[in-house]
mmCIF file of C-alpha atoms in Angstrom:
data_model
loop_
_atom_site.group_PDB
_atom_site.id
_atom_site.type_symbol
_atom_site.label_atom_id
_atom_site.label_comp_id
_atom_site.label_asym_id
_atom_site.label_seq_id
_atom_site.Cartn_x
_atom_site.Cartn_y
_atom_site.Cartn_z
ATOM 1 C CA UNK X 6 4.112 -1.903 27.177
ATOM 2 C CA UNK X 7 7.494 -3.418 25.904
ATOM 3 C CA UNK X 8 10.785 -1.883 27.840
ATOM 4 C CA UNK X 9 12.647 -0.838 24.396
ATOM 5 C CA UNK X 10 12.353 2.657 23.251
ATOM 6 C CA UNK X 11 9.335 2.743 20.621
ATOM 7 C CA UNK X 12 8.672 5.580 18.174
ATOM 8 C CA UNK X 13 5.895 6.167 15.758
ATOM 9 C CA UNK X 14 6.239 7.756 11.794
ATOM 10 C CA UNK X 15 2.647 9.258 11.080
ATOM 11 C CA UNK X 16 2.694 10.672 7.108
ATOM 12 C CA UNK X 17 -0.335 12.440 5.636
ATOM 13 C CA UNK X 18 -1.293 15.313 3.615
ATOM 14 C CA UNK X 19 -4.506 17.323 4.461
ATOM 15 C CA UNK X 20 -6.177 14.551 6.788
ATOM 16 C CA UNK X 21 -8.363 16.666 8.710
ATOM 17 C CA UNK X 22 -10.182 15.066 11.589
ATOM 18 C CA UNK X 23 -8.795 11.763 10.580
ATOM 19 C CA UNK X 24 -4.979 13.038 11.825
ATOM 20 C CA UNK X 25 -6.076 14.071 14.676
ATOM 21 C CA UNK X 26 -7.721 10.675 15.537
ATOM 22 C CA UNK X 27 -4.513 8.783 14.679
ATOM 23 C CA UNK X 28 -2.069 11.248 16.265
ATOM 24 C CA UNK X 29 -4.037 10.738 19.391
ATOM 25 C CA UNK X 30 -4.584 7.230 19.067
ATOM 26 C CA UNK X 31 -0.764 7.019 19.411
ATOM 27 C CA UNK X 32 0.196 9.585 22.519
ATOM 28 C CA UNK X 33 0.181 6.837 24.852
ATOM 29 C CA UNK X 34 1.617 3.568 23.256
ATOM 30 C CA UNK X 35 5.145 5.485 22.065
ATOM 31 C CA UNK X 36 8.158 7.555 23.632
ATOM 32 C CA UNK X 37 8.349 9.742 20.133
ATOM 33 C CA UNK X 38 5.600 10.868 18.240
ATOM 34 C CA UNK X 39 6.736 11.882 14.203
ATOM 35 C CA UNK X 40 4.277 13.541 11.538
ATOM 36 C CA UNK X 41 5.601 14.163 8.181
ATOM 37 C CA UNK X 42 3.378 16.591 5.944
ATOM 38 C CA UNK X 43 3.290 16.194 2.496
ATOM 39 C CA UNK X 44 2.390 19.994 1.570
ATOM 40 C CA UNK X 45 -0.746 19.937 3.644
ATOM 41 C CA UNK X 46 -2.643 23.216 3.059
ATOM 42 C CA UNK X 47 -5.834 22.235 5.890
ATOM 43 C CA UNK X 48 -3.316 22.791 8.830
ATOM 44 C CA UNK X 49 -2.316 19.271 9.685
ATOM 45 C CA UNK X 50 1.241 20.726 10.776
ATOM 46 C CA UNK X 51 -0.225 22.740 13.472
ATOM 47 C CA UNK X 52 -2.553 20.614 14.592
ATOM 48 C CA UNK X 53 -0.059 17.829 15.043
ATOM 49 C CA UNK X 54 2.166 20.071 16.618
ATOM 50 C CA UNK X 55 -0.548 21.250 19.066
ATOM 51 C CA UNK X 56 -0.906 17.440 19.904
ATOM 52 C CA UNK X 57 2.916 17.013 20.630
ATOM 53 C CA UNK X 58 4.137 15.310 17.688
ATOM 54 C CA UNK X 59 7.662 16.333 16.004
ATOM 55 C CA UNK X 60 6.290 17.479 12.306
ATOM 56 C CA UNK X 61 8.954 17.151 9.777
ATOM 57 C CA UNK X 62 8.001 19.686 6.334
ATOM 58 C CA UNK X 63 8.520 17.929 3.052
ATOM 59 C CA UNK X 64 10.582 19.631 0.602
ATOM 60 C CA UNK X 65 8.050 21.143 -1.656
ATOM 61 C CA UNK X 66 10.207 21.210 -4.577
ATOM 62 C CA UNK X 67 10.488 17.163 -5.068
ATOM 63 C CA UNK X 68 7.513 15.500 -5.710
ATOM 64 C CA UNK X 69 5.928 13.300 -2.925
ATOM 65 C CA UNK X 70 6.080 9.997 -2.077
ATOM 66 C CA UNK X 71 4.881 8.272 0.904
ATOM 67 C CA UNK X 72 8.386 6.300 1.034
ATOM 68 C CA UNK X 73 10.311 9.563 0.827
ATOM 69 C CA UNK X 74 8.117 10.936 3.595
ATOM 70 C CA UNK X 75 8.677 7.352 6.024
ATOM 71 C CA UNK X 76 12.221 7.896 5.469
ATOM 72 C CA UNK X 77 12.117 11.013 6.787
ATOM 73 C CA UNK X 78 10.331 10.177 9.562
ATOM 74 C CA UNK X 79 12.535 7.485 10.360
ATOM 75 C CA UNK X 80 15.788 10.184 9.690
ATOM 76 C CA UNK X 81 14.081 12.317 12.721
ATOM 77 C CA UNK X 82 13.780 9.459 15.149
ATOM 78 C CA UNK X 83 15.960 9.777 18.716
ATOM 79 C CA UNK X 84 18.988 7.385 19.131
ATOM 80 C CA UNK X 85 18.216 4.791 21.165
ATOM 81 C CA UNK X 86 14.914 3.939 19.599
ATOM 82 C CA UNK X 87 14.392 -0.067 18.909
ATOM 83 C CA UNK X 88 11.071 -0.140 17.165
ATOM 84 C CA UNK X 89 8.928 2.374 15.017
ATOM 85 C CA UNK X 90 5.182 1.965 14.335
ATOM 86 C CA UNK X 91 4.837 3.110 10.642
ATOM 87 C CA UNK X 92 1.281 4.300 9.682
ATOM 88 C CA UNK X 93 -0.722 6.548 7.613
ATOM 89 C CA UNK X 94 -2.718 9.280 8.965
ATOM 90 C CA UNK X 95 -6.332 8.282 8.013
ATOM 91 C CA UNK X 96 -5.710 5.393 10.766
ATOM 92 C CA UNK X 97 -6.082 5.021 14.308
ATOM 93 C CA UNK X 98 -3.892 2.389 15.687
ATOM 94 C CA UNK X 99 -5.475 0.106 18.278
ATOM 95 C CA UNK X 100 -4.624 0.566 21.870
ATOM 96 C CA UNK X 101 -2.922 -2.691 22.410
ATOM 97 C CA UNK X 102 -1.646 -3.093 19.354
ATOM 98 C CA UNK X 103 1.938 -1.402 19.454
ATOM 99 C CA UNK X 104 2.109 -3.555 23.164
ATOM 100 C CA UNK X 105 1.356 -6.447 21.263
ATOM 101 C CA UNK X 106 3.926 -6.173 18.472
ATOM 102 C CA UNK X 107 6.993 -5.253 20.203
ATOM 103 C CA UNK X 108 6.477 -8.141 22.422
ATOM 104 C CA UNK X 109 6.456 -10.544 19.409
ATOM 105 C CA UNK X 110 9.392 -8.346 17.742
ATOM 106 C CA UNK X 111 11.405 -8.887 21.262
ATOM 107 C CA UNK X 112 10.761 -12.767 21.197
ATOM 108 C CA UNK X 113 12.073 -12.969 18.001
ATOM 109 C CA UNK X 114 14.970 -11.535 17.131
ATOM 110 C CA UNK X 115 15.315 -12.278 13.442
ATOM 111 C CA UNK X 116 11.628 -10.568 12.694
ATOM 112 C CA UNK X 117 12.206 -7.306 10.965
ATOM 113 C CA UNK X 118 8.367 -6.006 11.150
ATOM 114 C CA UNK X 119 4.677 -7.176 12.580
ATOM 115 C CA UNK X 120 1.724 -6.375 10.938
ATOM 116 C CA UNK X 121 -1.789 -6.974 12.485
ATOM 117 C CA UNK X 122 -5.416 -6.470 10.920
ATOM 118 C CA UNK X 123 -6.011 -3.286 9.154
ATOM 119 C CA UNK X 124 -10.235 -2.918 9.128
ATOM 120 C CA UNK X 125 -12.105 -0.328 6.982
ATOM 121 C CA UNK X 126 -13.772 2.243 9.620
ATOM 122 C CA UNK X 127 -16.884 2.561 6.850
ATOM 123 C CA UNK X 128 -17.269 -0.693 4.952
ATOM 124 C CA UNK X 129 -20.735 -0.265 4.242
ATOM 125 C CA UNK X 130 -20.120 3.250 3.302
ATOM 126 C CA UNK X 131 -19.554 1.863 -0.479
ATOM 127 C CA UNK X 132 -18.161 -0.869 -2.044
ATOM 128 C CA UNK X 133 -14.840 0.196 -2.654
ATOM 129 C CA UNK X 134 -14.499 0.863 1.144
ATOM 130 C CA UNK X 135 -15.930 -2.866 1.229
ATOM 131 C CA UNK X 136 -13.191 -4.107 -1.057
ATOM 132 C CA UNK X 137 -10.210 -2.235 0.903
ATOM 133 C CA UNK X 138 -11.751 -4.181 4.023
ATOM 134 C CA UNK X 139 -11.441 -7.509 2.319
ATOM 135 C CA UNK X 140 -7.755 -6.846 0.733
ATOM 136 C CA UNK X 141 -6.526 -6.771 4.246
ATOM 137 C CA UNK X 142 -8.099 -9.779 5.692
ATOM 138 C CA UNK X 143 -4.519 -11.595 4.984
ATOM 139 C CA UNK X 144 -3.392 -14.806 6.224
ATOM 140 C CA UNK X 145 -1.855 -14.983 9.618
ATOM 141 C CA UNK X 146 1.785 -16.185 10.056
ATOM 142 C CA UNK X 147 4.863 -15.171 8.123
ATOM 143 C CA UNK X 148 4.504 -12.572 5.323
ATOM 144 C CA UNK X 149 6.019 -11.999 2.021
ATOM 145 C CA UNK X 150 5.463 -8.257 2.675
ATOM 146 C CA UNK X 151 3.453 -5.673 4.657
ATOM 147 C CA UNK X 152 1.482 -2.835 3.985
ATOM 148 C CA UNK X 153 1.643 0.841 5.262
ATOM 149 C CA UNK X 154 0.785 0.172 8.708
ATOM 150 C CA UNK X 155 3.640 -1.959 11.058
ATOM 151 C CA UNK X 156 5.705 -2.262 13.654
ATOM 152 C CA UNK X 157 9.374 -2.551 12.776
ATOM 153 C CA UNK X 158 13.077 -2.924 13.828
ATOM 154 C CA UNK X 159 14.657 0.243 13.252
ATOM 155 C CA UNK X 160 18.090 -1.694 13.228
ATOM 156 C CA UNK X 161 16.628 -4.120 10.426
ATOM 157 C CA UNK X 162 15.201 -1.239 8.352
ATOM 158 C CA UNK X 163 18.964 0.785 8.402
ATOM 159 C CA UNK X 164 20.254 -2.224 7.615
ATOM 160 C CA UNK X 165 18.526 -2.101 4.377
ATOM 161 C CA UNK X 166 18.696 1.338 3.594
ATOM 162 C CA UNK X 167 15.145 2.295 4.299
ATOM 163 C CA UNK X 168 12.308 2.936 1.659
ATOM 164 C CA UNK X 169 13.367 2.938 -1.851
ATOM 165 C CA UNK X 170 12.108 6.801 -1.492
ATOM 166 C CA UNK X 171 11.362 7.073 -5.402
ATOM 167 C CA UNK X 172 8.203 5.048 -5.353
ATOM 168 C CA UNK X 173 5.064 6.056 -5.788
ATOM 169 C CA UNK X 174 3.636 3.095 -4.854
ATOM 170 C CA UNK X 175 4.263 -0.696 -3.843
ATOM 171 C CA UNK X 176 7.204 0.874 -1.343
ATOM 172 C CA UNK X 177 6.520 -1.238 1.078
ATOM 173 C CA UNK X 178 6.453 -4.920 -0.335
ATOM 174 C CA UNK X 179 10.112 -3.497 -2.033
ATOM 175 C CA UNK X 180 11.340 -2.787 1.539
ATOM 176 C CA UNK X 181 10.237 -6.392 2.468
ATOM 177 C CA UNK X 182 11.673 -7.840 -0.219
ATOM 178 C CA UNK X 183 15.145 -6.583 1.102
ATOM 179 C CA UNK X 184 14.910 -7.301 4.407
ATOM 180 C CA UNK X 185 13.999 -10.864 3.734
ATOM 181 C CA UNK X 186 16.727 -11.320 1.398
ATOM 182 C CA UNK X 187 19.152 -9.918 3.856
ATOM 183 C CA UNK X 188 17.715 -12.959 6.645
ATOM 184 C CA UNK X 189 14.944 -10.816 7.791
ATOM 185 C CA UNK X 190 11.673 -11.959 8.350
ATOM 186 C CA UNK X 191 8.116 -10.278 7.845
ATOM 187 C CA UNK X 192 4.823 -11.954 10.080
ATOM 188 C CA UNK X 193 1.136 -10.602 10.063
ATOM 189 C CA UNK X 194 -0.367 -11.489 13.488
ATOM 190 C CA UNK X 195 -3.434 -12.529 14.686
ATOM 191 C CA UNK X 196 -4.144 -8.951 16.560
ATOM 192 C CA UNK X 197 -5.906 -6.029 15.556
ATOM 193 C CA UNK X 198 -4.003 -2.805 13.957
ATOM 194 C CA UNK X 199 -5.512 0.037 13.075
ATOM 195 C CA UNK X 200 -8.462 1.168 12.027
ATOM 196 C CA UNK X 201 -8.680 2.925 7.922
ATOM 197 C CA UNK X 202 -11.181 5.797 7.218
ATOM 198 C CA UNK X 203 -10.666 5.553 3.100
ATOM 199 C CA UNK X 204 -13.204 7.911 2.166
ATOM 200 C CA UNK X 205 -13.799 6.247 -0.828
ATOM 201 C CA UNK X 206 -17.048 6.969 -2.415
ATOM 202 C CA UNK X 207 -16.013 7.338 -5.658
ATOM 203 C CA UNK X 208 -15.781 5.331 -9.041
ATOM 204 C CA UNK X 209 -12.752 7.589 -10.193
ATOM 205 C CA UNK X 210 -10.847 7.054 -6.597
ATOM 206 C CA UNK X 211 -11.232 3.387 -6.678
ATOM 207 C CA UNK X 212 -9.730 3.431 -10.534
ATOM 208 C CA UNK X 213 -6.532 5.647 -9.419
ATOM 209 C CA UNK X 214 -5.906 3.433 -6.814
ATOM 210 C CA UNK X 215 -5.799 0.545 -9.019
ATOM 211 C CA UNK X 216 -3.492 2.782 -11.554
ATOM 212 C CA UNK X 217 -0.882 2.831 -9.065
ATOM 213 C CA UNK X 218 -1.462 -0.868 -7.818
ATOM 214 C CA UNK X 219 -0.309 -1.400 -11.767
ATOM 215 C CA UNK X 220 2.683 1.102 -11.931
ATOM 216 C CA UNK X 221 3.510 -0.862 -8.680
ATOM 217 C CA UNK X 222 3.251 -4.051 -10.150
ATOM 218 C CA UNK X 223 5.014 -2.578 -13.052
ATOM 219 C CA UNK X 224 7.889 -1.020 -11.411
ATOM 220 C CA UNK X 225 8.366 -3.915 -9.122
ATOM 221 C CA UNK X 226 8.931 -6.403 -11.599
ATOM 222 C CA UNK X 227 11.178 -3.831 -13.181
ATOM 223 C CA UNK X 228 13.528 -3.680 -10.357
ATOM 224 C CA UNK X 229 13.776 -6.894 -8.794
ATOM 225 C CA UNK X 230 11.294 -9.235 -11.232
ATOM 226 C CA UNK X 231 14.973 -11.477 -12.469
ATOM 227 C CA UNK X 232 15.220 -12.312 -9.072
ATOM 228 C CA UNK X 233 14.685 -15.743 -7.322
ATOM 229 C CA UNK X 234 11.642 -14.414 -6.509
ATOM 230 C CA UNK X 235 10.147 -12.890 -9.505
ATOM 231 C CA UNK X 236 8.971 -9.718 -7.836
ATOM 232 C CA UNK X 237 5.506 -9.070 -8.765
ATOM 233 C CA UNK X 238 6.275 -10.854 -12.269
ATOM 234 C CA UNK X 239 2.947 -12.826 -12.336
ATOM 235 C CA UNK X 240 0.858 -9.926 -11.427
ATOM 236 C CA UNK X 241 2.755 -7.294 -14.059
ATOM 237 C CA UNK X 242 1.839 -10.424 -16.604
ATOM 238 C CA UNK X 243 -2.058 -10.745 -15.002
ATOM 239 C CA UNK X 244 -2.319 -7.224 -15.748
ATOM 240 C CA UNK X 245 -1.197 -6.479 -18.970
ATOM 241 C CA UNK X 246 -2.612 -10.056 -20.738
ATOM 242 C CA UNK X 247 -6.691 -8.843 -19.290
ATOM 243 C CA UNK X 248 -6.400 -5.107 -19.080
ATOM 244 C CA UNK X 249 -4.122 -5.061 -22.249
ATOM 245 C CA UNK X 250 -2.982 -7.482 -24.351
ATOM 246 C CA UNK X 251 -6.623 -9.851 -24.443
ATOM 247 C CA UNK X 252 -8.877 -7.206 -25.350
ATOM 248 C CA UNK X 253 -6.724 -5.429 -28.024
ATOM 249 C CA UNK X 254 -6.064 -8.754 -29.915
ATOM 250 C CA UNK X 255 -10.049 -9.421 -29.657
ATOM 251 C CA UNK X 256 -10.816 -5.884 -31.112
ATOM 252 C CA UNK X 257 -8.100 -6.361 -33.622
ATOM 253 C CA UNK X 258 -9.632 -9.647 -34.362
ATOM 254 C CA UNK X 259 -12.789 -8.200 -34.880
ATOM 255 C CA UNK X 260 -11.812 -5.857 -37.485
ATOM 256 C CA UNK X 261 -11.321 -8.903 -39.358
ATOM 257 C CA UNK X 262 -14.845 -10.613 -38.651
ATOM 258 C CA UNK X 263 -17.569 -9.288 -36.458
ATOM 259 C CA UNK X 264 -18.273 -12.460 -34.796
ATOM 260 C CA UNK X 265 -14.636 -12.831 -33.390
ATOM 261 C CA UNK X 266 -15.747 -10.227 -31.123
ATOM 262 C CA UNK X 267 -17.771 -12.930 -29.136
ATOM 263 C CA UNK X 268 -14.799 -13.694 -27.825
ATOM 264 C CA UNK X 269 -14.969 -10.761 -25.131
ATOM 265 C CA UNK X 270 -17.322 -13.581 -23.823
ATOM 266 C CA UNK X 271 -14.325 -14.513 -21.963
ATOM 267 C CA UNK X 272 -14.445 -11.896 -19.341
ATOM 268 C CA UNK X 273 -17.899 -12.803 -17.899
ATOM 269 C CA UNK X 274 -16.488 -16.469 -17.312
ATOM 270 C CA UNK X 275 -13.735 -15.206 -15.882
ATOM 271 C CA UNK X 276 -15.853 -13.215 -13.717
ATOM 272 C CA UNK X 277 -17.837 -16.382 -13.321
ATOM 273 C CA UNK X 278 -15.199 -18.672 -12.302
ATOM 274 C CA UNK X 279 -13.623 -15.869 -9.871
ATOM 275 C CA UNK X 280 -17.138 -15.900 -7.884
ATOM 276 C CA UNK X 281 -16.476 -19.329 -6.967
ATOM 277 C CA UNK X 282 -14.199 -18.783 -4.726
ATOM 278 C CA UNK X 283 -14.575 -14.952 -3.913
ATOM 279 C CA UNK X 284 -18.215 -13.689 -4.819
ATOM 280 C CA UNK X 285 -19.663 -11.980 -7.545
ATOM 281 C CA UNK X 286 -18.563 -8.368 -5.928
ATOM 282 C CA UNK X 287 -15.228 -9.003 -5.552
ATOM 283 C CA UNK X 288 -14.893 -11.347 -8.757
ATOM 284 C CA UNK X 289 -16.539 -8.453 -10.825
ATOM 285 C CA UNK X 290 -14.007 -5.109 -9.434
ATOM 286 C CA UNK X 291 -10.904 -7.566 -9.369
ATOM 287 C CA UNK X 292 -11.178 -8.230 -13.584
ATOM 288 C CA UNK X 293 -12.283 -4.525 -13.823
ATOM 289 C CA UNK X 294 -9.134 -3.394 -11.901
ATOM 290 C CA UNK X 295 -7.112 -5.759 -14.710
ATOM 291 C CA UNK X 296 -7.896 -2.386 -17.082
ATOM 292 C CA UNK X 297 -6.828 0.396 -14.696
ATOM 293 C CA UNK X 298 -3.519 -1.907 -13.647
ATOM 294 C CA UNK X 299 -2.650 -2.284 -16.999
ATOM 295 C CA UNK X 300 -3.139 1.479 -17.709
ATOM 296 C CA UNK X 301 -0.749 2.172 -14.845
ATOM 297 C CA UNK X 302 1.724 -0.132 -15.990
ATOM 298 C CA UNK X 303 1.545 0.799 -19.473
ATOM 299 C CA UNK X 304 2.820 4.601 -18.236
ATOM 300 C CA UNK X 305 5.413 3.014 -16.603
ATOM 301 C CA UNK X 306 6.741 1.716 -19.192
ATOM 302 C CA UNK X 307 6.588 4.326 -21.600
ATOM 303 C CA UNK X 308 7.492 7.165 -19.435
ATOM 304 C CA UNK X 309 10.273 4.701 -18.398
ATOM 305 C CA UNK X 310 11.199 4.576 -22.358
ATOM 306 C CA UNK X 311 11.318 8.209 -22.413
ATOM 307 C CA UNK X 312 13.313 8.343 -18.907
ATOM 308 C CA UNK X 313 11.152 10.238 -17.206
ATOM 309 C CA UNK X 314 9.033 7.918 -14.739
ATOM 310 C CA UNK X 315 9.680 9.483 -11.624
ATOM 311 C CA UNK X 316 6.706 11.161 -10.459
ATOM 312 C CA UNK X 317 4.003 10.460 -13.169
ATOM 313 C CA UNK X 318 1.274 9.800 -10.092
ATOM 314 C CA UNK X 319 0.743 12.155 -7.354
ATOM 315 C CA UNK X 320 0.985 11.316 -3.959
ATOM 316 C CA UNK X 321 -2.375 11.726 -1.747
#
């Protein structure tokens, strides 16, 4: 175990067994144990307290976020500590993995947060779990961003303010997106993580998760898309030209002659050409997703219009 003081920020909202299996995955790698509840109504406060973890109460009366409930968790943490494992509470972090980061973090001074390998618990429990497992086979080396799960410098993330806590969704690639452009860096190593129990078994949970991938993508580009970087600018554009734009103009098209609706012949070659280098499962959900992306983007924008976009997707 590294010599500086390490912490770990555990959010969730009615995780059941799966709390109690990250909560204890994490008694002996860290000097502080934090759980933030997001209204929880199955007794996750108690049980985390029962397990010795500090449980910090959301406000009920503002709606949740899981980057209003980090930075929370990251308001209760005791001075002195260098390096906080962030992570959600349907994980179990490995038992060498919080060893392994702050290591790396302490041999380079100028990295703001590690991220390992994040593995679905149940891949072959459906294919949605399966397609979760693949998103976070990323490459290893420096990062644009990382997800929920990682190891970071406290100093580096009060540096930057912490979590833009208004997000719904995307919260952390924002957060790396400052800390890089204040001369942090981000790395994924080559170590394993945690461990993800998704639970999803279900057409309409896959679809929701891809709504808020495209509010993400939405809101991103929103915020920092003029940027050197173009923040999520491509993907906002990916989005809204298949899941939008493409098929209205065909089925406007088509008004005008029946047979320019062959034109919709474009999405199986897209599908196609996406198997080459991905398979046919993968190919198939990613161009699906294009239509529940561009149905989360499109509230964005017009609840944005109407000024009231905070909120319009509720937290897990």
């Amino acid at each position: 175990m590294s010599s500086a003081a390490i912490a770990a920020v555990v959010i969730g909202r009615n995780e059941g067994a799966r709390l109690i299996r990250c909560l204890r995955s994490l008694q002996e790698q860290v000097q502080q144990l934090v759980y933030v509840d997001s209204g929880s109504t199955d007794g996750s406060a108690a049980v985390a307290r029962d397990l010795g973890a500090e449980v910090v109460d959301l406000d009920l009366s503002q709606p949740f976020t899981a980057a209003r409930a980090r930075n929370a968790g990251l308001a209760a943490l005791q001075p002195g500590i260098a390096f906080v494992q962030f992570v959600d509470g349907d994980c179990e972090v490995d038992p060498d993995w919080i060893a392994t980061a702050a290591q790396f973090l302490q041999a380079h001074p100028r990295i703001a947060a590690a991220c390992g390998r994040r593995r679905e618990r149940f891949p072959q429990a459906s294919v949605y779990n399966r397609l979760c497992d693949a998103e976070w086979d990323t490459p290893v080396g420096e990062a644009q961003a990382c997800g929920g799960d990682a190891l970071m410098r406290v100093a580096a993330v009060y540096t930057v303010g912490g979590y833009r806590g208004g997000l719904i969704a995307g919260e952390e690639p924002e957060l790396c997106l400052r800390l890089r452009r204040a001369g942090w860096q981000v790395w994924r190593l080559d170590a394993e993580m945690t461990l993800h129990d998704a639970q999803m078994l279900r057409f309409s949970q896959w679809w929701n998760r891809s709504r808020r991938a495209g509010h993400a993508f939405a809101e991103g580009a929103a915020l920092h898309g003029a940027g050197p970087e173009r923040h999520w600018v491509t993907e906002t554009r990916r989005t809204l030209m298949w899941g939008a734009v493409l098929p209205a103009a065909i089925l406007m098209a088509g008004l005008l002659s029946p047979y320019l609706l062959l034109a919709m012949v474009i999405y199986p070659a897209q599908i196609l050409r996406l198997s080459r280098k991905m398979g046919f499962e993968r190919a198939l959900y990613s161009l699906l997703g294009k239509f529940a992306e561009a149905t989360g983007a499109l509230e964005f924008y017009w609840r944005r219009w109407r000024g009231t976009a905070r909120g319009i997707l509720e937290y897990k």
